[in-house]
Coordinates of N, CA and C in Angstrom, one line a residue:
M44 N 17.5 45.7 -0.2 CA 16.4 44.8 -0.5 C 15.9 44.5 -2.1
I45 N 16.1 45.7 -2.7 CA 16.0 45.6 -4.2 C 17.0 44.8 -4.7
A46 N 18.4 45.2 -4.2 CA 19.4 44.4 -4.8 C 19.3 42.8 -4.6
N47 N 18.5 42.5 -3.6 CA 18.5 41.0 -3.2 C 17.5 40.5 -4.2
G48 N 16.3 41.4 -4.6 CA 15.1 40.8 -5.4 C 15.7 40.6 -6.8
L49 N 16.7 41.8 -7.3 CA 17.2 41.5 -8.6 C 18.0 40.3 -8.7
R50 N 18.9 40.1 -7.7 CA 19.7 39.0 -7.7 C 18.9 37.6 -7.9
L51 N 17.7 37.5 -7.2 CA 16.8 36.4 -7.3 C 16.3 36.2 -8.5
A52 N 15.6 37.4 -9.3 CA 15.0 37.6 -10.3 C 16.1 37.3 -11.4
G53 N 17.4 37.4 -11.3 CA 18.5 37.1 -12.1 C 18.7 35.6 -12.1
A54 N 18.8 35.0 -10.9 CA 18.9 33.5 -10.9 C 17.9 32.8 -11.4
L55 N 16.5 33.1 -11.2 CA 15.4 32.6 -11.8 C 15.5 32.7 -13.1
A56 N 15.9 33.9 -14.1 CA 16.2 33.8 -15.4 C 17.0 32.9 -15.9
F57 N 18.2 32.9 -15.1 CA 19.3 31.9 -15.6 C 18.9 30.5 -15.7
L58 N 18.0 30.1 -14.6 CA 17.6 28.8 -14.4 C 16.4 28.5 -15.5
Y59 N 15.8 29.4 -15.6 CA 14.7 29.3 -16.8 C 15.3 29.1 -18.3
A60 N 16.4 29.8 -18.4 CA 17.0 29.7 -19.8 C 17.8 28.4 -19.8
A61 N 18.2 27.9 -18.7 CA 19.2 26.7 -18.8 C 18.5 25.3 -18.7
R62 N 17.1 25.6 -18.3 CA 16.2 24.3 -18.0 C 16.1 23.6 -19.4
R63 N 16.2 24.1 -20.5 CA 16.1 23.5 -21.9 C 17.3 22.4 -21.9
Y64 N 18.4 22.6 -21.3 CA 19.4 21.8 -21.2 C 19.3 20.6 -20.2
Y65 N 18.7 20.8 -18.8 CA 18.7 19.8 -18.0 C 17.2 19.1 -17.8
R66 N 16.1 19.8 -18.2 CA 14.7 19.3 -18.1 C 14.4 18.0 -19.0
N67 N 15.2 17.6 -20.1 CA 15.0 16.6 -20.8 C 16.2 16.0 -21.3
W68 N 17.2 15.9 -20.2 CA 18.6 15.6 -20.4 C 18.7 14.0 -20.8
G69 N 19.4 13.9 -22.0 CA 19.3 12.5 -22.4 C 18.3 12.1 -23.5
T70 N 17.2 12.8 -23.5 CA 16.2 12.2 -24.3 C 16.0 12.6 -25.8
T71 N 15.3 12.1 -26.6 CA 15.0 12.5 -28.0 C 13.8 13.3 -27.8
K72 N 13.6 14.3 -28.7 CA 12.5 15.1 -28.9 C 11.1 14.4 -28.6
E73 N 11.1 13.3 -29.5 CA 10.0 12.3 -29.2 C 9.7 11.7 -27.9
E74 N 10.7 11.3 -27.4 CA 10.8 10.8 -25.8 C 10.1 11.8 -24.9
S75 N 10.7 13.1 -25.0 CA 10.3 14.1 -24.0 C 8.9 14.6 -24.2
Q76 N 8.2 14.2 -25.4 CA 6.8 14.7 -25.5 C 6.1 13.4 -25.6
M77 N 6.5 12.2 -25.8 CA 5.5 10.9 -25.9 C 4.5 10.9 -24.6
Y78 N 3.6 10.3 -24.6 CA 2.5 10.0 -23.8 C 3.1 8.5 -22.8
L79 N 3.1 8.7 -21.5 CA 3.8 7.6 -20.9 C 2.7 7.5 -19.6
D80 N 2.7 6.1 -19.2 CA 2.1 5.9 -18.0 C 2.1 6.6 -16.8
G81 N 1.0 7.3 -16.2 CA 1.0 8.0 -15.1 C 0.9 9.6 -15.4
D82 N 0.9 9.8 -16.8 CA 0.5 11.2 -17.3 C -0.9 11.6 -17.0
A83 N -1.8 10.6 -17.2 CA -3.1 11.0 -17.0 C -3.4 11.5 -15.5
L84 N -2.7 11.3 -14.5 CA -2.9 11.6 -13.2 C -3.1 12.8 -12.9
I85 N -2.6 13.8 -13.4 CA -2.4 15.3 -13.3 C -2.9 16.2 -14.4
F86 N -3.8 16.9 -14.1 CA -4.4 17.8 -15.3 C -4.1 19.1 -15.0
G87 N -4.0 20.1 -15.8 CA -3.8 21.4 -15.9 C -2.5 21.8 -16.1
P88 N -2.0 22.9 -15.7 CA -0.5 23.2 -15.9 C 0.4 22.6 -14.8
V89 N 1.3 22.1 -15.5 CA 2.5 21.1 -14.8 C 3.7 21.5 -15.4
V90 N 4.7 21.1 -14.4 CA 6.1 21.2 -14.9 C 6.6 19.8 -15.1
R91 N 7.1 19.5 -16.2 CA 7.4 18.2 -16.6 C 8.8 18.1 -17.0
S92 N 9.6 16.9 -16.6 CA 10.9 16.7 -16.9 C 11.0 15.3 -17.3
T93 N 11.8 14.9 -18.4 CA 11.9 13.5 -18.7 C 13.4 13.3 -19.1
E94 N 14.0 12.3 -18.4 CA 15.3 11.9 -18.7 C 15.6 10.6 -19.1
A95 N 16.8 10.2 -19.9 CA 16.8 9.0 -20.2 C 18.2 8.5 -20.4
V96 N 18.4 7.1 -20.5 CA 19.8 6.8 -20.8 C 19.6 5.3 -21.4
W97 N 20.6 5.1 -22.4 CA 20.5 3.8 -23.0 C 21.3 2.6 -22.0
I98 N 20.7 1.3 -22.0 CA 21.3 0.4 -21.2 C 21.6 -0.8 -22.0
D99 N 23.0 -1.3 -22.1 CA 23.3 -2.6 -22.8 C 22.9 -3.6 -22.1
A100 N 21.5 -3.9 -21.7 CA 21.2 -5.1 -21.1 C 19.5 -5.2 -21.5
P101 N 19.1 -6.2 -21.4 CA 17.7 -6.7 -21.7 C 16.9 -5.9 -20.5
A102 N 15.7 -5.6 -21.0 CA 14.7 -5.0 -20.1 C 14.5 -5.9 -18.7
S103 N 14.6 -7.1 -18.9 CA 14.2 -7.9 -17.8 C 15.4 -8.0 -16.9
A104 N 16.7 -7.5 -17.4 CA 17.7 -7.4 -16.2 C 17.6 -6.2 -15.6
V105 N 16.8 -5.1 -16.2 CA 16.7 -3.9 -15.4 C 15.7 -3.7 -14.4
W106 N 14.5 -4.5 -14.8 CA 13.4 -4.3 -14.2 C 13.5 -4.6 -12.4
P107 N 14.4 -5.7 -12.2 CA 14.3 -5.9 -10.7 C 15.2 -4.7 -10.0
W108 N 16.0 -4.1 -10.4 CA 16.6 -2.8 -9.9 C 15.7 -1.9 -9.6
L109 N 14.7 -1.7 -10.4 CA 13.6 -0.7 -10.2 C 12.7 -1.1 -9.1
V110 N 12.1 -2.3 -9.0 CA 11.2 -2.7 -8.3 C 11.6 -2.7 -6.8
Q111 N 13.0 -2.8 -6.6 CA 13.4 -2.7 -5.3 C 14.0 -1.4 -4.7
M112 N 13.7 -0.1 -5.3 CA 14.3 1.1 -5.0 C 13.4 1.5 -3.8
G113 N 14.0 2.4 -3.1 CA 13.5 3.0 -1.8 C 14.6 3.0 -0.9
H114 N 14.3 3.9 0.3 CA 15.0 4.3 1.2 C 15.5 3.0 2.1
D115 N 14.3 2.3 2.5 CA 14.4 1.1 3.4 C 14.5 -0.2 2.6
R116 N 14.9 -0.1 1.4 CA 15.0 -1.3 0.3 C 16.3 -1.2 -0.2
G117 N 16.6 -1.1 -1.7 CA 17.6 -1.1 -2.3 C 18.3 0.4 -2.5
G118 N 17.6 1.3 -2.0 CA 18.1 2.7 -2.1 C 17.9 3.4 -3.6
L119 N 18.4 4.4 -4.0 CA 18.2 5.0 -5.3 C 19.4 4.9 -6.3
Y120 N 20.6 4.3 -5.9 CA 21.5 3.9 -6.8 C 22.4 5.2 -7.3
T121 N 22.2 6.3 -6.5 CA 22.9 7.5 -6.8 C 23.8 7.8 -6.1
F122 N 24.3 9.1 -5.8 CA 25.4 9.4 -5.1 C 25.3 9.3 -3.7
E123 N 25.7 8.1 -3.1 CA 25.4 7.8 -1.8 C 26.3 8.6 -0.8
K124 N 27.5 9.1 -1.2 CA 28.4 9.7 -0.3 C 27.5 11.5 -0.1
V125 N 26.9 11.9 -1.1 CA 26.3 13.0 -1.1 C 24.9 13.0 -0.4
E126 N 24.4 11.6 -0.5 CA 23.1 11.7 0.1 C 23.4 11.5 1.7
N127 N 24.4 10.9 2.1 CA 24.9 10.8 3.7 C 25.2 11.8 4.3
L128 N 26.0 12.7 3.4 CA 26.4 13.8 3.9 C 25.0 14.7 4.2
A129 N 24.1 14.7 3.6 CA 22.8 15.2 4.0 C 21.9 14.6 5.0
G130 N 22.6 13.5 5.5 CA 22.0 12.7 6.6 C 20.9 11.8 6.3
L131 N 20.8 11.4 4.9 CA 19.7 10.5 4.5 C 20.1 9.1 4.9
H132 N 21.2 8.9 5.2 CA 21.6 7.5 5.5 C 21.1 6.3 4.7
Y133 N 21.5 6.4 3.2 CA 21.2 5.6 2.2 C 22.3 4.6 2.3
V134 N 21.9 3.3 1.8 CA 22.8 2.1 1.5 C 22.2 1.7 0.2
N135 N 22.8 2.0 -0.8 CA 22.4 1.5 -2.2 C 22.7 0.2 -2.6
A136 N 22.0 -0.7 -2.8 CA 22.1 -2.2 -3.1 C 23.1 -2.2 -4.1
D137 N 24.0 -3.4 -4.3 CA 24.7 -3.6 -5.6 C 24.3 -5.1 -6.1
S138 N 23.2 -5.5 -5.4 CA 22.6 -6.9 -6.1 C 21.1 -6.9 -6.0
I139 N 20.7 -7.7 -6.8 CA 19.2 -8.2 -6.5 C 19.0 -8.9 -5.4
H140 N 17.9 -8.2 -4.7 CA 17.4 -9.0 -3.2 C 16.1 -9.4 -3.5
P141 N 16.0 -10.7 -3.4 CA 14.6 -11.3 -3.7 C 13.6 -11.0 -2.9
E142 N 13.8 -10.6 -1.4 CA 12.8 -10.1 -0.7 C 12.2 -8.7 -1.0
W143 N 12.7 -8.1 -1.9 CA 12.5 -6.6 -2.3 C 11.8 -6.9 -3.7
Q144 N 11.5 -8.1 -4.2 CA 11.1 -8.1 -5.6 C 9.6 -7.9 -5.7
H145 N 8.8 -7.6 -4.7 CA 7.4 -7.4 -4.8 C 6.9 -6.0 -4.7
L146 N 6.2 -5.5 -5.8 CA 5.9 -4.1 -5.7 C 4.2 -4.2 -6.2
A147 N 3.6 -3.7 -5.7 CA 2.1 -3.5 -6.1 C 1.2 -2.2 -5.7
P148 N 0.5 -2.0 -6.2 CA -0.2 -0.6 -6.1 C -0.8 -0.4 -4.7
G149 N -0.8 0.6 -4.1 CA -0.9 0.7 -2.9 C 0.2 0.7 -1.8
D150 N 1.4 0.2 -2.3 CA 2.7 0.0 -1.6 C 3.3 1.4 -1.5
I151 N 4.2 1.7 -0.4 CA 4.7 3.0 -0.1 C 6.4 2.8 -0.5
V152 N 6.7 3.8 -1.2 CA 8.3 3.9 -1.5 C 8.9 5.1 -0.8
R153 N 9.5 5.0 0.1 CA 10.1 5.9 1.2 C 11.2 6.3 0.5
L154 N 11.5 7.6 0.2 CA 12.4 8.3 -0.4 C 13.4 9.1 0.7
V155 N 12.8 9.6 1.8 CA 13.3 10.5 2.9 C 13.0 9.7 4.3
P156 N 13.9 9.3 5.0 CA 13.6 8.7 6.4 C 12.8 9.7 7.2
R157 N 11.8 9.3 7.9 CA 11.1 9.9 9.0 C 12.0 10.7 9.9
G158 N 11.7 12.1 10.3 CA 12.5 12.9 11.0 C 13.4 13.6 10.4
W159 N 13.8 13.4 8.9 CA 14.9 14.1 8.4 C 14.4 15.6 8.1
M160 N 15.3 16.7 8.6 CA 14.9 18.1 8.4 C 13.6 18.4 9.1
G161 N 13.2 17.8 10.1 CA 12.1 18.3 10.7 C 10.9 17.6 10.2
L162 N 10.9 16.9 9.1 CA 9.8 16.1 8.5 C 9.5 15.0 9.3
R163 N 8.2 15.0 10.1 CA 8.1 13.9 11.1 C 7.8 12.7 10.1
D164 N 7.1 12.7 9.2 CA 6.9 11.4 8.5 C 7.9 11.3 7.2
G165 N 9.0 12.0 7.2 CA 9.9 11.9 6.1 C 9.3 12.2 4.9
F166 N 9.4 11.8 3.5 CA 8.7 11.7 2.3 C 8.9 10.5 1.6
A167 N 7.5 10.1 1.3 CA 7.2 8.9 0.5 C 6.3 9.1 -0.6
L168 N 6.3 8.1 -1.7 CA 5.3 8.2 -2.6 C 4.6 6.9 -2.7
E169 N 3.4 6.9 -3.2 CA 2.4 5.7 -3.1 C 2.6 4.9 -4.5
V170 N 2.8 3.8 -4.6 CA 2.9 2.9 -5.9 C 1.5 3.1 -6.4
V171 N 0.9 3.5 -7.7 CA -0.1 3.7 -8.2 C -0.5 2.7 -9.3
E172 N 0.9 2.3 -10.0 CA 0.7 1.5 -11.2 C 2.1 0.7 -11.5
V173 N 1.9 -0.7 -11.6 CA 3.2 -1.3 -12.0 C 2.8 -2.0 -13.0
N174 N 3.4 -1.9 -14.0 CA 3.2 -2.5 -15.5 C 4.3 -3.3 -16.0
D175 N 4.3 -4.6 -15.9 CA 5.3 -5.5 -16.3 C 5.0 -6.3 -17.6
Q176 N 5.0 -5.5 -18.7 CA 4.7 -6.2 -19.8 C 5.9 -6.3 -20.8
E177 N 5.8 -7.2 -21.7 CA 7.0 -7.5 -22.5 C 7.3 -6.2 -23.4
S178 N 6.4 -5.5 -23.7 CA 6.5 -4.3 -24.6 C 7.1 -3.3 -23.9
E179 N 6.6 -3.0 -22.8 CA 7.1 -2.0 -21.8 C 6.7 -2.1 -20.6
K180 N 7.8 -1.8 -19.8 CA 7.7 -1.9 -18.1 C 7.7 -0.6 -17.5
S181 N 6.9 -0.5 -16.6 CA 6.7 0.8 -16.0 C 6.3 0.8 -14.4
I182 N 6.6 1.7 -13.5 CA 6.3 1.8 -12.2 C 6.0 3.6 -12.1
V183 N 4.8 3.7 -11.6 CA 4.5 5.0 -11.4 C 4.0 5.3 -9.8
L184 N 4.7 6.1 -9.3 CA 4.4 6.8 -8.0 C 3.9 8.1 -8.0
R185 N 3.2 8.3 -6.8 CA 2.4 9.7 -6.5 C 2.5 9.8 -5.2
G186 N 2.5 11.3 -5.1 CA 2.3 11.9 -3.6 C 0.8 11.9 -3.3
S187 N 0.5 12.5 -2.2 CA -0.9 12.5 -1.6 C -1.7 13.4 -2.4
V188 N -2.9 13.1 -3.0 CA -3.9 13.8 -3.8 C -4.1 14.9 -3.0
G189 N -4.1 16.1 -3.4 CA -4.7 17.2 -2.5 C -3.4 18.1 -1.9
Q190 N -2.4 17.5 -1.7 CA -1.1 18.1 -1.3 C -0.6 19.2 -2.3
T191 N 0.3 20.3 -1.7 CA 0.5 21.1 -2.6 C 1.6 20.6 -3.9
W192 N 2.4 19.8 -3.2 CA 3.6 19.0 -4.1 C 2.9 17.7 -4.6
N193 N 1.9 17.6 -5.3 CA 1.2 16.2 -5.6 C 2.1 15.7 -7.0
V194 N 3.4 15.5 -6.8 CA 4.3 15.1 -7.7 C 4.0 13.6 -8.2
V195 N 4.1 13.4 -9.5 CA 4.1 12.0 -10.1 C 5.5 11.7 -10.7
W196 N 5.9 10.5 -10.0 CA 7.4 10.3 -10.5 C 7.3 8.7 -11.2
S197 N 7.5 8.7 -12.5 CA 7.3 7.6 -13.3 C 8.6 6.9 -13.8
F198 N 8.8 5.6 -13.8 CA 10.0 4.7 -14.5 C 9.5 4.0 -15.7
H199 N 10.2 4.1 -16.8 CA 9.9 3.3 -17.9 C 10.9 2.7 -18.6
V200 N 10.7 1.0 -18.8 CA 12.0 0.5 -19.4 C 11.4 -0.1 -20.7
I201 N 11.9 0.3 -21.8 CA 11.4 0.0 -23.2 C 12.3 -0.8 -24.0
P202 N 12.0 -1.9 -24.2 CA 13.0 -2.8 -25.0 C 13.6 -2.3 -26.4
H203 N 14.7 -2.5 -26.7 CA 15.1 -2.2 -28.2 C 16.1 -3.3 -28.3
W204 N 15.6 -4.4 -29.2 CA 16.3 -5.6 -29.4 C 16.2 -6.4 -28.3
E205 N 17.0 -7.4 -28.2 CA 16.9 -8.5 -27.0 C 17.9 -8.0 -26.0
D206 N 19.1 -7.4 -26.3 CA 19.9 -7.0 -25.3 C 20.1 -5.5 -25.1
R207 N 19.2 -4.8 -25.4 CA 19.2 -3.5 -25.2 C 18.1 -2.8 -24.8
C208 N 18.1 -1.8 -23.9 CA 16.8 -1.1 -23.6 C 17.1 0.7 -23.4
R209 N 15.9 1.1 -23.3 CA 15.8 2.5 -22.9 C 15.2 2.8 -21.5
L210 N 15.8 3.3 -20.5 CA 15.3 3.7 -19.3 C 14.9 5.2 -19.3
L211 N 13.4 5.6 -19.0 CA 13.2 6.8 -18.9 C 12.7 7.2 -17.5
I212 N 13.0 8.4 -17.0 CA 12.3 8.6 -15.8 C 11.7 9.9 -16.0
R213 N 10.3 10.3 -15.8 CA 9.4 11.4 -15.8 C 9.1 12.0 -14.5
I214 N 8.8 13.2 -14.3 CA 8.6 13.8 -13.1 C 7.6 14.9 -13.7
R215 N 6.3 14.8 -13.0 CA 5.5 16.0 -13.4 C 4.9 16.5 -12.0
T216 N 4.9 17.6 -12.1 CA 4.8 18.4 -10.7 C 3.3 19.5 -11.1
P217 N 2.1 19.3 -10.5 CA 1.2 20.5 -10.7 C 1.4 21.9 -10.2
L218 N 1.1 22.8 -11.1 CA 1.2 24.3 -10.4 C -0.1 24.7 -10.2
R219 N -0.1 24.6 -8.7 CA -1.6 25.1 -8.5 C -1.5 26.7 -7.7
L220 N -0.3 27.1 -7.2 CA 0.0 28.4 -6.7 C 0.9 29.1 -7.3
P221 N 1.0 30.4 -7.6 CA 2.1 31.2 -8.1 C 3.5 30.9 -7.6
S222 N 3.2 30.7 -6.1 CA 4.7 30.6 -5.4 C 5.4 29.2 -5.9
Q223 N 4.6 28.4 -6.5 CA 5.4 27.0 -7.0 C 6.4 27.4 -8.0
V224 N 6.2 28.3 -8.7 CA 6.9 28.5 -10.0 C 8.4 28.7 -9.7
P225 N 8.8 29.7 -9.0 CA 10.0 30.0 -8.6 C 10.8 28.7 -7.8
V226 N 9.9 28.1 -6.9 CA 10.5 27.1 -6.2 C 10.8 26.0 -7.1
T227 N 9.9 25.6 -7.9 CA 10.1 24.7 -9.0 C 11.5 24.8 -9.8
E228 N 11.6 26.0 -10.2 CA 12.6 26.3 -11.2 C 14.2 26.1 -10.3
L229 N 13.9 26.8 -9.1 CA 15.3 26.5 -8.2 C 15.3 25.0 -7.8
L230 N 14.5 24.3 -7.7 CA 14.8 22.8 -7.5 C 15.4 22.1 -8.7
G231 N 15.0 22.7 -9.9 CA 15.1 21.9 -11.2 C 16.4 21.3 -11.3
P232 N 17.4 22.1 -11.4 CA 19.0 21.5 -11.5 C 19.2 20.3 -10.5
A233 N 18.9 20.5 -9.1 CA 19.1 19.4 -8.2 C 18.5 18.1 -8.5
T234 N 17.0 18.3 -9.0 CA 16.3 17.3 -9.4 C 16.8 16.4 -10.5
A235 N 17.2 17.2 -11.6 CA 17.9 16.8 -12.8 C 19.2 16.1 -12.3
F236 N 19.9 16.5 -11.4 CA 21.1 15.9 -11.2 C 21.2 14.6 -10.4
V237 N 20.0 14.5 -9.5 CA 19.6 13.2 -8.7 C 19.1 12.2 -9.7
T238 N 18.3 12.7 -10.7 CA 17.7 11.7 -11.5 C 18.7 11.0 -12.6
R239 N 19.6 12.0 -12.8 CA 20.8 11.6 -13.6 C 21.4 10.4 -13.0
G240 N 21.8 10.6 -11.7 CA 22.3 9.6 -10.8 C 21.6 8.3 -10.9
I241 N 20.4 8.5 -10.7 CA 19.6 7.2 -10.6 C 19.5 6.3 -12.0
L242 N 19.5 7.1 -13.3 CA 19.6 6.5 -14.1 C 20.9 5.8 -14.6
L243 N 22.2 6.6 -14.2 CA 23.6 5.9 -14.4 C 23.9 4.7 -13.4
G244 N 23.5 4.9 -12.0 CA 23.4 4.0 -11.2 C 22.7 2.6 -11.6
I245 N 21.6 2.6 -12.2 CA 20.9 1.4 -12.5 C 21.4 1.0 -13.8
K246 N 21.9 1.8 -14.6 CA 22.8 1.3 -16.0 C 24.0 0.7 -15.6
R247 N 24.8 1.1 -14.6 CA 26.0 0.6 -14.2 C 25.7 -0.9 -13.7
R248 N 24.7 -0.9 -12.9 CA 24.4 -2.3 -11.9 C 23.8 -3.3 -13.0
A249 N 23.1 -2.8 -14.0 CA 22.3 -3.7 -14.8 C 23.4 -4.5 -15.6
Q250 N 24.2 -3.5 -16.2 CA 25.4 -3.8 -17.3 C 26.5 -4.7 -16.7
Q251 N 26.7 -4.4 -15.4 CA 27.7 -5.5 -14.6 C 27.1 -6.8 -14.5
Q252 N 25.9 -6.7 -14.0 CA 25.2 -8.2 -13.8 C 25.0 -8.8 -15.1
V253 N 24.7 -8.3 -16.2 CA 24.8 -9.2 -17.5 C 26.0 -9.5 -17.8
Q254 N 27.0 -8.7 -17.7 CA 28.4 -9.1 -18.0 C 29.1 -10.3 -17.3
A255 N 28.6 -10.2 -15.9 CA 29.2 -11.3 -14.9 C 28.4 -12.6 -15.3
E256 N 26.9 -12.6 -15.7 CA 26.4 -13.7 -16.1 C 27.0 -14.4 -17.3
V257 N 27.3 -13.5 -18.4 CA 28.1 -13.8 -19.5 C 29.4 -14.6 -19.4
S258 N 30.0 -13.9 -18.3 CA 31.5 -14.4 -18.1 C 31.3 -15.9 -17.2
A259 N 30.4 -15.9 -16.4 CA 30.3 -17.3 -15.7 C 29.7 -18.3 -16.7
S260 N 28.8 -17.9 -17.6 CA 28.4 -19.1 -18.7 C 29.5 -19.4 -19.6
Q261 N 30.5 -18.5 -20.0 CA 31.8 -18.7 -20.7 C 32.5 -19.6 -20.0
A262 N 32.8 -19.4 -18.7 CA 33.6 -20.1 -17.8 C 33.1 -21.6 -17.8
S263 N 31.8 -21.8 -17.5 CA 31.0 -23.1 -17.4 C 31.2 -24.0 -18.7
D264 N 31.1 -23.2 -19.8 CA 31.3 -23.8 -21.2 C 32.9 -24.3 -21.4
D265 N 33.6 -23.4 -21.0 CA 35.0 -24.0 -21.1 C 35.4 -25.1 -20.1
L266 N 34.7 -25.2 -18.9 CA 34.9 -26.5 -18.0 C 34.4 -27.6 -18.9
H267 N 33.3 -27.4 -19.4 CA 32.7 -28.6 -20.1 C 33.6 -29.3 -21.3
V268 N 34.2 -28.1 -22.0 CA 34.9 -28.4 -23.2 C 36.4 -29.3 -22.6
L269 N 36.8 -28.8 -21.5 CA 38.0 -29.6 -20.7 C 37.5 -31.0 -20.3

């Protein structure tokens, strides 16, 4: 019993020390500390992580991939084989679907299907904010107010020049009970891994789409020259 407790304490201590590397993966110090849409939804003690990636595509090319996210929509663009080994039955889209391009406050974004692991209703977050401005685009999702895990999950596209942008994902989880601290620390690496997969999945798709459009435009120009 004591040995098990010591092993658990050791694992938590290791994760606590390692979190400086995975909790703000890919971000600058300024990005990890800056105020973002959705931050005001949770007050008091929170666990916060921010991850980021550069995308060689304009913000307008990244935005449609964010809008169509969800289990019953475009997926999460992450590790599909791993997701499906866990029984999540994800199909990640590789193209933009017009029928999934509407997202408004009050909509539900499902992350886990109903019935998975005994969860009758699965797991879903409500859209509380959609900001499609030229200077910054963001989507803010939130769990049910009052629940133990009232997480806020936000996505931010920040333009840099005309053909490049920064994609940030921030997760904020309130700490209302002491028991949440070890659970949050244990889930930290897995959360960071999935978040990184989402960032890289969107990056790859957006850049491939832009490159395909450039190639098609060049081919069209060549035909006109001929």
